[in-house]
Amino acid sequence: NAGVTQTPKFQVLKTGQSMTLQCAQDMNHEYMSWYRQDPGMGLRLIHYSVGAGITDQGEVPNGYNVSRSTTEDFPLRLLSAAPSQTSVYFCASSFRRGVQYNEQFFGPGTRLTVL
Amino acid sequence: DAKTTQPPSMDCAEGRAANLPCNHSTISGNEYVYWYRQIHSQGPQYIIHGLKNNETNEMASLIITEDRKSSTLILPHATLRDTAVYYCIVSNAINQAGSALIFGKGTTLSVSS
């Protein structure tokens, strides 16, 4: 298993540009999520999904869109990049054991700079 | 989600036990204690979690006080590869989708030879 993979590893954007951060997992996990980590700070939840076709907002969703057309993929779209979105973005996945969600597996991250 | 308090940094000699404390005095009854670590800006890595009983796995042990207001993560024989930022998190994520794992600033553990 490759686990959780993210592309690209690094990206530089200009203000106003749009782009999609890719996230894929090959563990057949129902739950996937996106976090951002700003320098010297912890992670904050952007969006999450409990299965294909189902997404919901986390604590910092503004400026980002997500979709979940397959179990494997959970792309994060930046609609119009702003310098405040300069951050490291982590994708994570998890599965349910019975009624409980198991621990989350994180990808290696995408380092985004918006000029 | 409840907040946690951790020391900003700790040192440990290689081969010795590393005991990382965490205070979570406002934890609610349905919240679990999770520990993750992040090695040099890689993605966070799950270590262990528990509700009220002590837990042990191949990586670490988790000791939770009886009143659940604090806990200690124990790495029994620290190695240089255990140098990382360790996050103590209280969350109901195990039961509730979208219940975010709130990562604070964590404890930077430095293991030296």
PDB file of C-alpha atoms in Angstrom:
ATOM      1  CA  ASN A   1       0.000   0.000   0.000  1.00  0.00           C
ATOM      2  CA  ALA A   2       1.204   3.482  -0.845  1.00  0.00           C
ATOM      3  CA  GLY A   3      -0.937   4.885   1.964  1.00  0.00           C
ATOM      4  CA  VAL A   4      -1.946   8.536   1.568  1.00  0.00           C
ATOM      5  CA  THR A   5      -0.274  10.328  -1.307  1.00  0.00           C
ATOM      6  CA  GLN A   6      -0.335  14.036  -2.090  1.00  0.00           C
ATOM      7  CA  THR A   7       0.693  15.981  -5.170  1.00  0.00           C
ATOM      8  CA  PRO A   8       2.384  18.292  -5.769  1.00  0.00           C
ATOM      9  CA  LYS A   9       4.962  18.405  -2.955  1.00  0.00           C
ATOM     10  CA  PHE A  10       5.652  22.102  -3.553  1.00  0.00           C
ATOM     11  CA  GLN A  11       3.701  24.816  -5.361  1.00  0.00           C
ATOM     12  CA  VAL A  12       4.099  28.556  -5.839  1.00  0.00           C
ATOM     13  CA  LEU A  13       1.073  30.553  -6.958  1.00  0.00           C
ATOM     14  CA  LYS A  14       0.366  34.177  -7.673  1.00  0.00           C
ATOM     15  CA  THR A  15      -2.496  35.923  -5.927  1.00  0.00           C
ATOM     16  CA  GLY A  16      -5.758  35.196  -7.711  1.00  0.00           C
ATOM     17  CA  GLN A  17      -4.651  31.974  -9.367  1.00  0.00           C
ATOM     18  CA  SER A  18      -6.582  28.774  -8.795  1.00  0.00           C
ATOM     19  CA  MET A  19      -5.280  25.271  -8.384  1.00  0.00           C
ATOM     20  CA  THR A  20      -6.145  21.817  -7.095  1.00  0.00           C
ATOM     21  CA  LEU A  21      -4.183  19.903  -4.491  1.00  0.00           C
ATOM     22  CA  GLN A  22      -4.491  16.174  -5.069  1.00  0.00           C
ATOM     23  CA  CYS A  23      -4.929  13.545  -2.375  1.00  0.00           C
ATOM     24  CA  ALA A  24      -5.348   9.810  -2.888  1.00  0.00           C
ATOM     25  CA  GLN A  25      -5.398   6.783  -0.624  1.00  0.00           C
ATOM     26  CA  ASP A  26      -5.342   3.098  -1.483  1.00  0.00           C
ATOM     27  CA  MET A  27      -6.556   1.734   1.852  1.00  0.00           C
ATOM     28  CA  ASN A  28     -10.286   1.901   1.037  1.00  0.00           C
ATOM     29  CA  HIS A  29     -10.825   4.371   3.878  1.00  0.00           C
ATOM     30  CA  GLU A  30     -14.234   6.000   4.077  1.00  0.00           C
ATOM     31  CA  TYR A  31     -13.104   9.098   5.944  1.00  0.00           C
ATOM     32  CA  MET A  32     -10.806  11.695   4.397  1.00  0.00           C
ATOM     33  CA  SER A  33      -9.915  15.201   5.501  1.00  0.00           C
ATOM     34  CA  TRP A  34      -7.778  18.217   4.713  1.00  0.00           C
ATOM     35  CA  TYR A  35      -5.787  20.203   7.276  1.00  0.00           C
ATOM     36  CA  ARG A  36      -3.536  23.228   6.980  1.00  0.00           C
ATOM     37  CA  GLN A  37      -0.536  23.938   9.165  1.00  0.00           C
ATOM     38  CA  ASP A  38       0.827  27.444   9.450  1.00  0.00           C
ATOM     39  CA  PRO A  39       4.380  28.102  10.674  1.00  0.00           C
ATOM     40  CA  GLY A  40       4.803  27.384  14.374  1.00  0.00           C
ATOM     41  CA  MET A  41       1.175  26.398  14.764  1.00  0.00           C
ATOM     42  CA  GLY A  42      -0.894  23.285  14.953  1.00  0.00           C
ATOM     43  CA  LEU A  43      -3.122  21.825  12.257  1.00  0.00           C
ATOM     44  CA  ARG A  44      -6.575  23.193  11.455  1.00  0.00           C
ATOM     45  CA  LEU A  45      -9.326  21.234   9.726  1.00  0.00           C
ATOM     46  CA  ILE A  46     -10.499  22.651   6.373  1.00  0.00           C
ATOM     47  CA  HIS A  47     -12.967  20.095   4.970  1.00  0.00           C
ATOM     48  CA  TYR A  48     -13.760  16.456   5.507  1.00  0.00           C
ATOM     49  CA  SER A  49     -15.686  13.619   3.864  1.00  0.00           C
ATOM     50  CA  VAL A  50     -17.254  10.498   5.347  1.00  0.00           C
ATOM     51  CA  GLY A  51     -17.681   8.775   1.988  1.00  0.00           C
ATOM     52  CA  ALA A  52     -18.047   9.260  -1.750  1.00  0.00           C
ATOM     53  CA  GLY A  53     -20.481  12.045  -2.516  1.00  0.00           C
ATOM     54  CA  ILE A  54     -20.479  13.413   1.049  1.00  0.00           C
ATOM     55  CA  THR A  55     -18.415  16.400   2.175  1.00  0.00           C
ATOM     56  CA  ASP A  56     -18.652  18.902   4.986  1.00  0.00           C
ATOM     57  CA  GLN A  57     -16.853  21.954   6.318  1.00  0.00           C
ATOM     58  CA  GLY A  58     -14.262  22.015   9.055  1.00  0.00           C
ATOM     59  CA  GLU A  59     -13.167  25.033  11.064  1.00  0.00           C
ATOM     60  CA  VAL A  60     -11.448  27.020   8.274  1.00  0.00           C
ATOM     61  CA  PRO A  61     -13.300  26.248   4.992  1.00  0.00           C
ATOM     62  CA  ASN A  62     -13.390  29.719   3.405  1.00  0.00           C
ATOM     63  CA  GLY A  63     -11.548  29.925   0.095  1.00  0.00           C
ATOM     64  CA  TYR A  64     -11.491  26.163  -0.443  1.00  0.00           C
ATOM     65  CA  ASN A  65     -13.748  23.666  -2.215  1.00  0.00           C
ATOM     66  CA  VAL A  66     -13.715  19.890  -2.093  1.00  0.00           C
ATOM     67  CA  SER A  67     -15.475  17.025  -3.824  1.00  0.00           C
ATOM     68  CA  ARG A  68     -15.445  13.266  -3.303  1.00  0.00           C
ATOM     69  CA  SER A  69     -16.464  11.399  -6.430  1.00  0.00           C
ATOM     70  CA  THR A  70     -14.567   8.227  -5.513  1.00  0.00           C
ATOM     71  CA  THR A  71     -13.486   6.576  -2.261  1.00  0.00           C
ATOM     72  CA  GLU A  72      -9.836   6.950  -3.239  1.00  0.00           C
ATOM     73  CA  ASP A  73      -9.582  10.641  -4.145  1.00  0.00           C
ATOM     74  CA  PHE A  74     -10.280  13.854  -2.231  1.00  0.00           C
ATOM     75  CA  PRO A  75      -8.990  16.929  -4.103  1.00  0.00           C
ATOM     76  CA  LEU A  76      -8.817  20.367  -2.493  1.00  0.00           C
ATOM     77  CA  ARG A  77      -9.441  23.363  -4.747  1.00  0.00           C
ATOM     78  CA  LEU A  78      -8.206  26.866  -4.080  1.00  0.00           C
ATOM     79  CA  LEU A  79     -10.602  29.120  -5.916  1.00  0.00           C
ATOM     80  CA  SER A  80      -8.613  32.376  -5.918  1.00  0.00           C
ATOM     81  CA  ALA A  81      -5.345  32.052  -4.043  1.00  0.00           C
ATOM     82  CA  ALA A  82      -4.458  34.648  -1.412  1.00  0.00           C
ATOM     83  CA  PRO A  83      -1.193  35.142   0.535  1.00  0.00           C
ATOM     84  CA  SER A  84      -3.069  34.083   3.695  1.00  0.00           C
ATOM     85  CA  GLN A  85      -3.350  30.610   2.160  1.00  0.00           C
ATOM     86  CA  THR A  86       0.403  30.136   2.241  1.00  0.00           C
ATOM     87  CA  SER A  87       0.698  27.030   4.351  1.00  0.00           C
ATOM     88  CA  VAL A  88       1.463  23.328   4.436  1.00  0.00           C
ATOM     89  CA  TYR A  89      -1.558  21.238   3.535  1.00  0.00           C
ATOM     90  CA  PHE A  90      -2.021  17.729   4.866  1.00  0.00           C
ATOM     91  CA  CYS A  91      -4.540  15.172   3.724  1.00  0.00           C
ATOM     92  CA  ALA A  92      -5.575  12.387   6.073  1.00  0.00           C
ATOM     93  CA  SER A  93      -7.733   9.283   5.916  1.00  0.00           C
ATOM     94  CA  SER A  94      -9.339   6.942   8.387  1.00  0.00           C
ATOM     95  CA  PHE A  95     -11.674   3.968   8.531  1.00  0.00           C
ATOM     96  CA  ARG A  96     -14.442   2.825  10.804  1.00  0.00           C
ATOM     97  CA  ARG A  97     -14.169  -0.190  13.045  1.00  0.00           C
ATOM     98  CA  GLY A  98     -17.731  -0.867  14.038  1.00  0.00           C
ATOM     99  CA  VAL A  99     -19.244   2.492  14.912  1.00  0.00           C
ATOM    100  CA  GLN A 100     -15.957   4.189  15.749  1.00  0.00           C
ATOM    101  CA  TYR A 101     -13.452   5.946  13.523  1.00  0.00           C
ATOM    102  CA  ASN A 102      -9.954   4.656  13.772  1.00  0.00           C
ATOM    103  CA  GLU A 103      -6.785   6.717  13.889  1.00  0.00           C
ATOM    104  CA  GLN A 104      -6.022   9.065  11.005  1.00  0.00           C
ATOM    105  CA  PHE A 105      -3.234   8.412   8.509  1.00  0.00           C
ATOM    106  CA  PHE A 106      -1.609  11.548   7.149  1.00  0.00           C
ATOM    107  CA  GLY A 107       0.011  12.212   3.807  1.00  0.00           C
ATOM    108  CA  PRO A 108       3.439  13.875   3.396  1.00  0.00           C
ATOM    109  CA  GLY A 109       1.988  17.340   2.771  1.00  0.00           C
ATOM    110  CA  THR A 110       1.951  19.979   0.042  1.00  0.00           C
ATOM    111  CA  ARG A 111       3.898  23.158   0.698  1.00  0.00           C
ATOM    112  CA  LEU A 112       2.077  26.072  -0.913  1.00  0.00           C
ATOM    113  CA  THR A 113       3.363  29.618  -1.257  1.00  0.00           C
ATOM    114  CA  VAL A 114       1.101  32.368  -2.569  1.00  0.00           C
ATOM    115  CA  LEU A 115       2.892  35.518  -3.706  1.00  0.00           C
TER     116      LEU A 115
ATOM    117  CA  ASP B   1     -12.986  20.118  21.973  1.00  0.00           C
ATOM    118  CA  ALA B   2     -11.052  20.497  25.180  1.00  0.00           C
ATOM    119  CA  LYS B   3      -7.749  22.310  25.258  1.00  0.00           C
ATOM    120  CA  THR B   4      -4.504  20.703  26.275  1.00  0.00           C
ATOM    121  CA  THR B   5      -1.378  22.065  27.917  1.00  0.00           C
ATOM    122  CA  GLN B   6       2.038  20.592  27.186  1.00  0.00           C
ATOM    123  CA  PRO B   7       5.572  21.743  27.994  1.00  0.00           C
ATOM    124  CA  PRO B   8       7.127  23.341  24.923  1.00  0.00           C
ATOM    125  CA  SER B   9      10.246  21.201  24.997  1.00  0.00           C
ATOM    126  CA  MET B  10      11.872  18.239  26.702  1.00  0.00           C
ATOM    127  CA  ASP B  11      15.209  16.470  26.451  1.00  0.00           C
ATOM    128  CA  CYS B  12      15.892  12.767  26.807  1.00  0.00           C
ATOM    129  CA  ALA B  13      19.001  10.621  26.620  1.00  0.00           C
ATOM    130  CA  GLU B  14      18.991   7.832  24.077  1.00  0.00           C
ATOM    131  CA  GLY B  15      17.919   4.529  25.616  1.00  0.00           C
ATOM    132  CA  ARG B  16      16.117   6.153  28.513  1.00  0.00           C
ATOM    133  CA  ALA B  17      12.369   6.441  28.946  1.00  0.00           C
ATOM    134  CA  ALA B  18      10.769   9.655  27.719  1.00  0.00           C
ATOM    135  CA  ASN B  19       7.757  10.744  29.786  1.00  0.00           C
ATOM    136  CA  LEU B  20       5.710  13.450  28.098  1.00  0.00           C
ATOM    137  CA  PRO B  21       3.016  15.070  30.263  1.00  0.00           C
ATOM    138  CA  CYS B  22      -0.252  16.622  29.151  1.00  0.00           C
ATOM    139  CA  ASN B  23      -2.922  18.481  31.086  1.00  0.00           C
ATOM    140  CA  HIS B  24      -6.512  18.388  29.840  1.00  0.00           C
ATOM    141  CA  SER B  25      -8.536  19.519  32.826  1.00  0.00           C
ATOM    142  CA  THR B  26     -11.661  20.386  30.783  1.00  0.00           C
ATOM    143  CA  ILE B  27     -11.948  17.045  29.010  1.00  0.00           C
ATOM    144  CA  SER B  28     -15.527  15.860  28.678  1.00  0.00           C
ATOM    145  CA  GLY B  29     -16.795  12.366  29.253  1.00  0.00           C
ATOM    146  CA  ASN B  30     -16.959  11.278  25.621  1.00  0.00           C
ATOM    147  CA  GLU B  31     -13.578  12.667  24.586  1.00  0.00           C
ATOM    148  CA  TYR B  32     -10.580  10.450  24.047  1.00  0.00           C
ATOM    149  CA  VAL B  33      -6.930  11.353  24.563  1.00  0.00           C
ATOM    150  CA  TYR B  34      -4.845  10.969  21.404  1.00  0.00           C
ATOM    151  CA  TRP B  35      -1.126  11.304  20.866  1.00  0.00           C
ATOM    152  CA  TYR B  36       0.403  12.052  17.481  1.00  0.00           C
ATOM    153  CA  ARG B  37       3.908  13.079  16.555  1.00  0.00           C
ATOM    154  CA  GLN B  38       5.408  15.005  13.667  1.00  0.00           C
ATOM    155  CA  ILE B  39       8.969  14.367  12.608  1.00  0.00           C
ATOM    156  CA  HIS B  40      10.654  17.288  10.869  1.00  0.00           C
ATOM    157  CA  SER B  41       7.616  18.653   8.954  1.00  0.00           C
ATOM    158  CA  GLN B  42       6.467  15.230   7.728  1.00  0.00           C
ATOM    159  CA  GLY B  43       2.806  14.381   8.096  1.00  0.00           C
ATOM    160  CA  PRO B  44       1.666  13.659  11.651  1.00  0.00           C
ATOM    161  CA  GLN B  45       1.923  10.040  12.763  1.00  0.00           C
ATOM    162  CA  TYR B  46      -0.546   8.372  15.105  1.00  0.00           C
ATOM    163  CA  ILE B  47       0.954   6.933  18.296  1.00  0.00           C
ATOM    164  CA  ILE B  48      -1.787   5.850  20.689  1.00  0.00           C
ATOM    165  CA  HIS B  49      -5.158   6.810  22.139  1.00  0.00           C
ATOM    166  CA  GLY B  50      -7.260   6.010  25.191  1.00  0.00           C
ATOM    167  CA  LEU B  51     -10.437   6.878  27.049  1.00  0.00           C
ATOM    168  CA  LYS B  52      -9.766   6.145  30.712  1.00  0.00           C
ATOM    169  CA  ASN B  53      -7.734   2.976  30.962  1.00  0.00           C
ATOM    170  CA  ASN B  54      -4.007   2.828  30.468  1.00  0.00           C
ATOM    171  CA  GLU B  55      -3.034   1.686  26.992  1.00  0.00           C
ATOM    172  CA  THR B  56       0.086   0.150  25.501  1.00  0.00           C
ATOM    173  CA  ASN B  57       1.103  -0.641  21.960  1.00  0.00           C
ATOM    174  CA  GLU B  58       4.343  -1.333  20.138  1.00  0.00           C
ATOM    175  CA  MET B  59       5.277   2.345  20.120  1.00  0.00           C
ATOM    176  CA  ALA B  60       4.348   3.684  23.522  1.00  0.00           C
ATOM    177  CA  SER B  61       2.288   3.551  26.695  1.00  0.00           C
ATOM    178  CA  LEU B  62      -0.423   5.997  27.684  1.00  0.00           C
ATOM    179  CA  ILE B  63      -1.162   6.619  31.344  1.00  0.00           C
ATOM    180  CA  ILE B  64      -4.384   8.531  32.080  1.00  0.00           C
ATOM    181  CA  THR B  65      -5.105   9.737  35.611  1.00  0.00           C
ATOM    182  CA  GLU B  66      -8.225   8.499  37.296  1.00  0.00           C
ATOM    183  CA  ASP B  67      -9.921  11.908  37.054  1.00  0.00           C
ATOM    184  CA  ARG B  68      -8.857  12.063  33.362  1.00  0.00           C
ATOM    185  CA  LYS B  69      -7.512  15.587  33.800  1.00  0.00           C
ATOM    186  CA  SER B  70      -4.006  14.660  32.762  1.00  0.00           C
ATOM    187  CA  SER B  71      -2.056  11.972  30.969  1.00  0.00           C
ATOM    188  CA  THR B  72       1.507  10.895  30.243  1.00  0.00           C
ATOM    189  CA  LEU B  73       2.906   9.393  27.084  1.00  0.00           C
ATOM    190  CA  ILE B  74       5.813   7.054  27.748  1.00  0.00           C
ATOM    191  CA  LEU B  75       8.354   6.065  25.131  1.00  0.00           C
ATOM    192  CA  PRO B  76      10.114   3.256  27.004  1.00  0.00           C
ATOM    193  CA  HIS B  77      13.482   3.340  25.219  1.00  0.00           C
ATOM    194  CA  ALA B  78      13.879   6.566  23.285  1.00  0.00           C
ATOM    195  CA  THR B  79      16.020   6.571  20.160  1.00  0.00           C
ATOM    196  CA  LEU B  80      17.355   9.422  18.038  1.00  0.00           C
ATOM    197  CA  ARG B  81      14.533   8.734  15.567  1.00  0.00           C
ATOM    198  CA  ASP B  82      12.011   9.660  18.266  1.00  0.00           C
ATOM    199  CA  THR B  83      13.099  13.301  18.070  1.00  0.00           C
ATOM    200  CA  ALA B  84       9.879  15.021  17.009  1.00  0.00           C
ATOM    201  CA  VAL B  85       7.051  17.307  18.055  1.00  0.00           C
ATOM    202  CA  TYR B  86       4.537  15.349  20.137  1.00  0.00           C
ATOM    203  CA  TYR B  87       0.914  16.452  20.184  1.00  0.00           C
ATOM    204  CA  CYS B  88      -1.563  15.588  22.905  1.00  0.00           C
ATOM    205  CA  ILE B  89      -5.123  15.956  21.619  1.00  0.00           C
ATOM    206  CA  VAL B  90      -8.500  15.432  23.222  1.00  0.00           C
ATOM    207  CA  SER B  91     -11.279  14.770  20.768  1.00  0.00           C
ATOM    208  CA  ASN B  92     -14.455  12.891  20.074  1.00  0.00           C
ATOM    209  CA  ALA B  93     -13.186  12.118  16.572  1.00  0.00           C
ATOM    210  CA  ILE B  94     -13.454   8.425  17.263  1.00  0.00           C
ATOM    211  CA  ASN B  95     -17.239   8.714  17.428  1.00  0.00           C
ATOM    212  CA  GLN B  96     -18.048  11.819  15.426  1.00  0.00           C
ATOM    213  CA  ALA B  97     -16.951  12.495  11.886  1.00  0.00           C
ATOM    214  CA  GLY B  98     -15.673  16.001  11.465  1.00  0.00           C
ATOM    215  CA  SER B  99     -14.713  16.270  15.094  1.00  0.00           C
ATOM    216  CA  ALA B 100     -11.350  17.768  14.299  1.00  0.00           C
ATOM    217  CA  LEU B 101      -8.123  16.658  15.826  1.00  0.00           C
ATOM    218  CA  ILE B 102      -7.035  20.005  17.243  1.00  0.00           C
ATOM    219  CA  PHE B 103      -3.272  20.124  17.164  1.00  0.00           C
ATOM    220  CA  GLY B 104      -1.751  22.719  19.482  1.00  0.00           C
ATOM    221  CA  LYS B 105       1.937  23.555  19.595  1.00  0.00           C
ATOM    222  CA  GLY B 106       2.938  20.259  21.175  1.00  0.00           C
ATOM    223  CA  THR B 107       6.150  19.287  22.948  1.00  0.00           C
ATOM    224  CA  THR B 108       9.404  19.193  21.034  1.00  0.00           C
ATOM    225  CA  LEU B 109      11.247  16.122  22.280  1.00  0.00           C
ATOM    226  CA  SER B 110      14.970  16.088  21.613  1.00  0.00           C
ATOM    227  CA  VAL B 111      16.704  12.736  22.053  1.00  0.00           C
ATOM    228  CA  SER B 112      20.466  12.885  22.255  1.00  0.00           C
ATOM    229  CA  SER B 113      23.203  10.257  22.390  1.00  0.00           C
TER     230      SER B 113
END
